[in-house]
Tab-separated table of N, CA and C in Angstrom:
chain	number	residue	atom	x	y	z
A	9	UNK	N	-83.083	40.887	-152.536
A	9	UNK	CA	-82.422	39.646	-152.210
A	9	UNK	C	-83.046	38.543	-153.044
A	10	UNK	N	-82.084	37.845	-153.945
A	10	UNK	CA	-82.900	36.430	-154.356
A	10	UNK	C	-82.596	35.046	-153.860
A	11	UNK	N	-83.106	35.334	-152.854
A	11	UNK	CA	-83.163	34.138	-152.097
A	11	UNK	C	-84.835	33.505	-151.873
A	12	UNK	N	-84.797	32.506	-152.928
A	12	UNK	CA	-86.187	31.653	-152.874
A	12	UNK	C	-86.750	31.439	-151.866
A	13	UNK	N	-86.295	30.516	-150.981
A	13	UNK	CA	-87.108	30.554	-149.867
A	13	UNK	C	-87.757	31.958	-148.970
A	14	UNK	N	-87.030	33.160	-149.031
A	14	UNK	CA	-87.828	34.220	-148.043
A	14	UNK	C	-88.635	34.412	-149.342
A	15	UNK	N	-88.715	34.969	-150.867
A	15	UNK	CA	-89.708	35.129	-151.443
A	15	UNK	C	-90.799	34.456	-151.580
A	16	UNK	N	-91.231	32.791	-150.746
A	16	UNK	CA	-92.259	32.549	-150.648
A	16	UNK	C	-92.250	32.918	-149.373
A	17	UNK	N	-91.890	33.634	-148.545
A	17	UNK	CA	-92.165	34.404	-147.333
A	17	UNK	C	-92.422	33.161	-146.176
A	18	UNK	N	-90.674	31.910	-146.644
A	18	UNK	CA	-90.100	31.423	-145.354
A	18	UNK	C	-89.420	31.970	-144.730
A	19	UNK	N	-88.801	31.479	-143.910
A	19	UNK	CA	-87.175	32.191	-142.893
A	19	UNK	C	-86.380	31.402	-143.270
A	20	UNK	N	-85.619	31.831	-143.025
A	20	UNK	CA	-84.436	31.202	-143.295
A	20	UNK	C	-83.651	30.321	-141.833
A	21	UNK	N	-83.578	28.963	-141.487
A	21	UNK	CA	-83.091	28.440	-140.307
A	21	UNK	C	-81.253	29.169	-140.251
A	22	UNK	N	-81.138	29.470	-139.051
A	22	UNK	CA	-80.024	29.724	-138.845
A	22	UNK	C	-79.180	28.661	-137.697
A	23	UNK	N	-78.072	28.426	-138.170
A	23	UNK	CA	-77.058	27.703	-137.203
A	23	UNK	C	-77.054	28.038	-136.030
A	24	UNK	N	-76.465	27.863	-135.119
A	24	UNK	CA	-76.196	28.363	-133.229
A	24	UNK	C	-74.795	29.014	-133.692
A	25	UNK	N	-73.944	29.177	-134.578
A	25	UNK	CA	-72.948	29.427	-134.623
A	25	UNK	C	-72.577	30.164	-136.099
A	26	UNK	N	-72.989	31.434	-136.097
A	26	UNK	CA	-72.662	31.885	-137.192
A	26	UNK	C	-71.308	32.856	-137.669
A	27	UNK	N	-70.797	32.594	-139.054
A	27	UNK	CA	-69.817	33.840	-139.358
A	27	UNK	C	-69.886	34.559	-140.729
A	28	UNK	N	-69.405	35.663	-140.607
A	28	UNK	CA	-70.030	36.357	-141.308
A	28	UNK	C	-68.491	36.925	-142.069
A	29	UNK	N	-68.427	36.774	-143.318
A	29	UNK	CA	-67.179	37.356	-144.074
A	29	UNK	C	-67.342	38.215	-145.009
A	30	UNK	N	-66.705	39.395	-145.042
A	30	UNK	CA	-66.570	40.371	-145.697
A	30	UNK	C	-65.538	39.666	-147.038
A	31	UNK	N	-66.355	39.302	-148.002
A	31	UNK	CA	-65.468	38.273	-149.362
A	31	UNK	C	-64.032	39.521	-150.115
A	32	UNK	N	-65.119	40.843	-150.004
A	32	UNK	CA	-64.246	41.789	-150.931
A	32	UNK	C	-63.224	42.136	-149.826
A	33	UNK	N	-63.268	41.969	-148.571
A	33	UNK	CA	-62.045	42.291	-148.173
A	33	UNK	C	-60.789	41.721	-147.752
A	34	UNK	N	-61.726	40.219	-147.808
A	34	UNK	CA	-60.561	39.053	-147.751
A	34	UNK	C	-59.960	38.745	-149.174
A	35	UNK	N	-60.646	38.970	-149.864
A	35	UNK	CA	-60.030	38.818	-151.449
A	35	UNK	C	-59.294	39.818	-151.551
A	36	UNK	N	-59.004	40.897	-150.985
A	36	UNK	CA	-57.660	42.615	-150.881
A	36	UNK	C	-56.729	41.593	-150.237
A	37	UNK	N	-57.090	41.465	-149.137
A	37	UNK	CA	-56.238	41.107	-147.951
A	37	UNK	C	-55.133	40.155	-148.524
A	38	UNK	N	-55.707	39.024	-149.092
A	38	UNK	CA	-55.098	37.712	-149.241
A	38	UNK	C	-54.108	38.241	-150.628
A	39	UNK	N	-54.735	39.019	-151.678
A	39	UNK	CA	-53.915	39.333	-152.870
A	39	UNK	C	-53.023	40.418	-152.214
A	40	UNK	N	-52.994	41.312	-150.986
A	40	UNK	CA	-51.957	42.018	-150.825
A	40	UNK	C	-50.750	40.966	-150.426
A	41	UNK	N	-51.489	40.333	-149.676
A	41	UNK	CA	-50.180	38.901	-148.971
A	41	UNK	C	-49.533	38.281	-149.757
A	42	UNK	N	-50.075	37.571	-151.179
A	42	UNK	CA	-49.958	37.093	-151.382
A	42	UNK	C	-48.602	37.700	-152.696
A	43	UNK	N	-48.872	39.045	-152.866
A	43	UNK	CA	-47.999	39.697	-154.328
A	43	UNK	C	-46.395	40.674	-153.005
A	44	UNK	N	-46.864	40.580	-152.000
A	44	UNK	CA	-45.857	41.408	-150.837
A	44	UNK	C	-45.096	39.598	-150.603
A	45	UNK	N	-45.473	38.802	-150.272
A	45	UNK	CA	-44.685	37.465	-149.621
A	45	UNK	C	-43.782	37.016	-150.718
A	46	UNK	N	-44.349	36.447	-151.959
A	46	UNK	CA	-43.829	36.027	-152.818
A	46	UNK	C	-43.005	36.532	-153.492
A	47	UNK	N	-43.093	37.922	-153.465
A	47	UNK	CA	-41.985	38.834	-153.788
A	47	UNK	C	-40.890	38.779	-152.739
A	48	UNK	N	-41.027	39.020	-151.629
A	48	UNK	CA	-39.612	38.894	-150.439
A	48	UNK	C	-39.465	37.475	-150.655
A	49	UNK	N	-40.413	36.451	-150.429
A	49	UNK	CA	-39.005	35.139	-150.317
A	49	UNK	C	-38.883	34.354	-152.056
A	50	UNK	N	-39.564	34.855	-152.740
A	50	UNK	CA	-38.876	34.414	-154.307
A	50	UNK	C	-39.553	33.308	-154.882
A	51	UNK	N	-40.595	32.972	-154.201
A	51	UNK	CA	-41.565	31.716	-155.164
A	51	UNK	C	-42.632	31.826	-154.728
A	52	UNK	N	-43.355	31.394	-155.557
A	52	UNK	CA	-44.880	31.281	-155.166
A	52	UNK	C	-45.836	30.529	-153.912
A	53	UNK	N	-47.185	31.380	-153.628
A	53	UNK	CA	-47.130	30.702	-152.643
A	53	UNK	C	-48.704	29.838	-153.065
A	54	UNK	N	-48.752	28.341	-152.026
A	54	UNK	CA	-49.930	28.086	-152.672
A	54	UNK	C	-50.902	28.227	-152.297
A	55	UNK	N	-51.685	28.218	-152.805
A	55	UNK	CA	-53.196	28.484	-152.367
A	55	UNK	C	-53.673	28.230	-151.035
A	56	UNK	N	-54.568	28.856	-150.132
A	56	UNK	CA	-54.666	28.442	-148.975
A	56	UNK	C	-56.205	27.568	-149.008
A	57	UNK	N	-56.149	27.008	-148.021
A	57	UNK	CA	-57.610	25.956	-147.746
A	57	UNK	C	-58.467	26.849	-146.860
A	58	UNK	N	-59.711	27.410	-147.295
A	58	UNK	CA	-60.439	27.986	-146.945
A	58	UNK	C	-61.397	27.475	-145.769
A	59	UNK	N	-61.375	26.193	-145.435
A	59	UNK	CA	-61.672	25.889	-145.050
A	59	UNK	C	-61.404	25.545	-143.801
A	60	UNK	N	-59.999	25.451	-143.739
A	60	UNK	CA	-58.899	24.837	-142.634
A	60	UNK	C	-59.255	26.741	-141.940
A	61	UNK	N	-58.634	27.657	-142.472
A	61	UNK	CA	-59.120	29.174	-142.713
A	61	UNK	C	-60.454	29.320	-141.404
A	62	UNK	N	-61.821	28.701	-141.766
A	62	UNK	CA	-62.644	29.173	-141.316
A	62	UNK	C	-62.649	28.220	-139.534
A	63	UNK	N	-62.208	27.224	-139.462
A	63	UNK	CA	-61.933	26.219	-138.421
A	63	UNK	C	-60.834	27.209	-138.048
A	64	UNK	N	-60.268	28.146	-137.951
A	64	UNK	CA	-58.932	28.757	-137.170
A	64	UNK	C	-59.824	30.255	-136.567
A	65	UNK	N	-60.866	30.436	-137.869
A	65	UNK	CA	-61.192	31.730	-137.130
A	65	UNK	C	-62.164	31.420	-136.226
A	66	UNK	N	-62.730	30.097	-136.637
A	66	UNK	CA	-64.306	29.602	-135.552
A	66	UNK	C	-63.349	29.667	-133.758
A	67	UNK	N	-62.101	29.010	-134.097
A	67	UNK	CA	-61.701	29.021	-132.792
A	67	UNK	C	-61.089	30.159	-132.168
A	68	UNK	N	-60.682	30.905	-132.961
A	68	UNK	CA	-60.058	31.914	-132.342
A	68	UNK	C	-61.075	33.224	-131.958
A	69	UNK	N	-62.538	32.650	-132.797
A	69	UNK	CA	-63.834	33.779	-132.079
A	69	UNK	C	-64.398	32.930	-130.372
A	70	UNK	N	-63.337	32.021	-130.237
A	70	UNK	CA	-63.831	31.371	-128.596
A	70	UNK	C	-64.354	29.849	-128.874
A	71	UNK	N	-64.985	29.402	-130.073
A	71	UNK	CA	-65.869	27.924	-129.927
A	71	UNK	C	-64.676	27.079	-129.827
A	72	UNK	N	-65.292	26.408	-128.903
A	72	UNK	CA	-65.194	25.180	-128.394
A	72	UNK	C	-64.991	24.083	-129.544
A	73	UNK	N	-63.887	23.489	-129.453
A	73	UNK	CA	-63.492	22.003	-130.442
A	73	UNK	C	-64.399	21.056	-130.066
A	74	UNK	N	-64.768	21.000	-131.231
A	74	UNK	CA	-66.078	19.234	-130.474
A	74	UNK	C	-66.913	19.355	-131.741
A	75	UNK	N	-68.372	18.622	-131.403
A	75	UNK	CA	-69.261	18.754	-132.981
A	75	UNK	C	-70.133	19.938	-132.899
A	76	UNK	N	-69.513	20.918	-133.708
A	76	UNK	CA	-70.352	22.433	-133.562
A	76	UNK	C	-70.849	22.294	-135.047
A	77	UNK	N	-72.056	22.908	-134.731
A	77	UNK	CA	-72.615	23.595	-136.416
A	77	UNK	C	-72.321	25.322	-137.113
A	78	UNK	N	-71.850	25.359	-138.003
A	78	UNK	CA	-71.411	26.828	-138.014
A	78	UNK	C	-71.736	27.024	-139.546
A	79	UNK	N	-72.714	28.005	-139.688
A	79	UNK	CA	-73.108	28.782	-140.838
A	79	UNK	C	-72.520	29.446	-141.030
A	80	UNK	N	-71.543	29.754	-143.046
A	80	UNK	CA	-70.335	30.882	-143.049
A	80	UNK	C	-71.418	31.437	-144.331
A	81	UNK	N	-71.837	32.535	-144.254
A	81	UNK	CA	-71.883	33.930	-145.537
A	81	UNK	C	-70.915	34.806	-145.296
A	82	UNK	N	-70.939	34.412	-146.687
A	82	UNK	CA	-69.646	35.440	-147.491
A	82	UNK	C	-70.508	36.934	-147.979
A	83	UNK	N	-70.054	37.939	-147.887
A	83	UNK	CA	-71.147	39.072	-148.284
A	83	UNK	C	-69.720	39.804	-149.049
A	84	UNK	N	-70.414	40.375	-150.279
A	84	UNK	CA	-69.512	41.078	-151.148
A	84	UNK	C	-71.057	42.528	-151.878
A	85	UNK	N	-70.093	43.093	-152.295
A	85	UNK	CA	-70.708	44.342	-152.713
A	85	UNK	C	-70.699	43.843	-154.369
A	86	UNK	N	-71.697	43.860	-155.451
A	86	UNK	CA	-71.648	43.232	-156.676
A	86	UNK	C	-71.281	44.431	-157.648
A	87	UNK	N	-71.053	45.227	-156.964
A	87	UNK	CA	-70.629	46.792	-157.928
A	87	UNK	C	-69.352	46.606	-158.168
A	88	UNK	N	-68.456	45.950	-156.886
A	88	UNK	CA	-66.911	45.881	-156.608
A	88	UNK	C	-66.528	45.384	-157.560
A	89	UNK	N	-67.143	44.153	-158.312
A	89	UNK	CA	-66.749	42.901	-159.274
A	89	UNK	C	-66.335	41.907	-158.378
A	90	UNK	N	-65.923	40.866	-159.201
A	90	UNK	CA	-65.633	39.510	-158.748
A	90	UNK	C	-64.817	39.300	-157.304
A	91	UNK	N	-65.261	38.959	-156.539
A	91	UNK	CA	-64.482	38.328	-155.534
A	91	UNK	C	-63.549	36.940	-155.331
A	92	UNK	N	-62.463	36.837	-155.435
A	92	UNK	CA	-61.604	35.974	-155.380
A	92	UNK	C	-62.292	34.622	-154.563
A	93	UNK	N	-62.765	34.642	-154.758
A	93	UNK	CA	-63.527	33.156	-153.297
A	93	UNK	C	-64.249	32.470	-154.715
């Protein structure tokens, strides 16, 4: 792992609210949607807000609307190649 801070043998602070994304499989997911949709209704579609994205899944894993803190890693396999994100 190169992550500076644990190699001087800190920790790493974690949020109260974490999520955890599989990048290589949302990058399948979204390019299957995205080459299957645009093909049935005939134009392109645009890009989605990843962000708006992670506020739909924070709520739909149960949190509460209000001022939450939420840590997102993305984890991808670097053998796979590039992840769309």
């Amino acid at each position: 792992m190169n992550n500076p801070a644990q190699a001087e043998g800190q920790t790493t602070a974690w949020q109260p609210n974490v999520i955890l994304v599989d990048a290589d499989y949302l990058d399948a997911v979204a390019f299957d949607l995205i080459v299957n949709f645009e093909r049935m209704i005939g134009r392109r579609i645009p890009p989605a807000y990843l962000c708006h994205w992670l506020d739909c899944i924070a709520l739909d894993g149960g949190l509460k609307a209000g001022d939450n803190q939420i840590q997102v890693a993305f984890l991808h396999d670097c053998r796979v190649g590039r992840a769309g994100l």
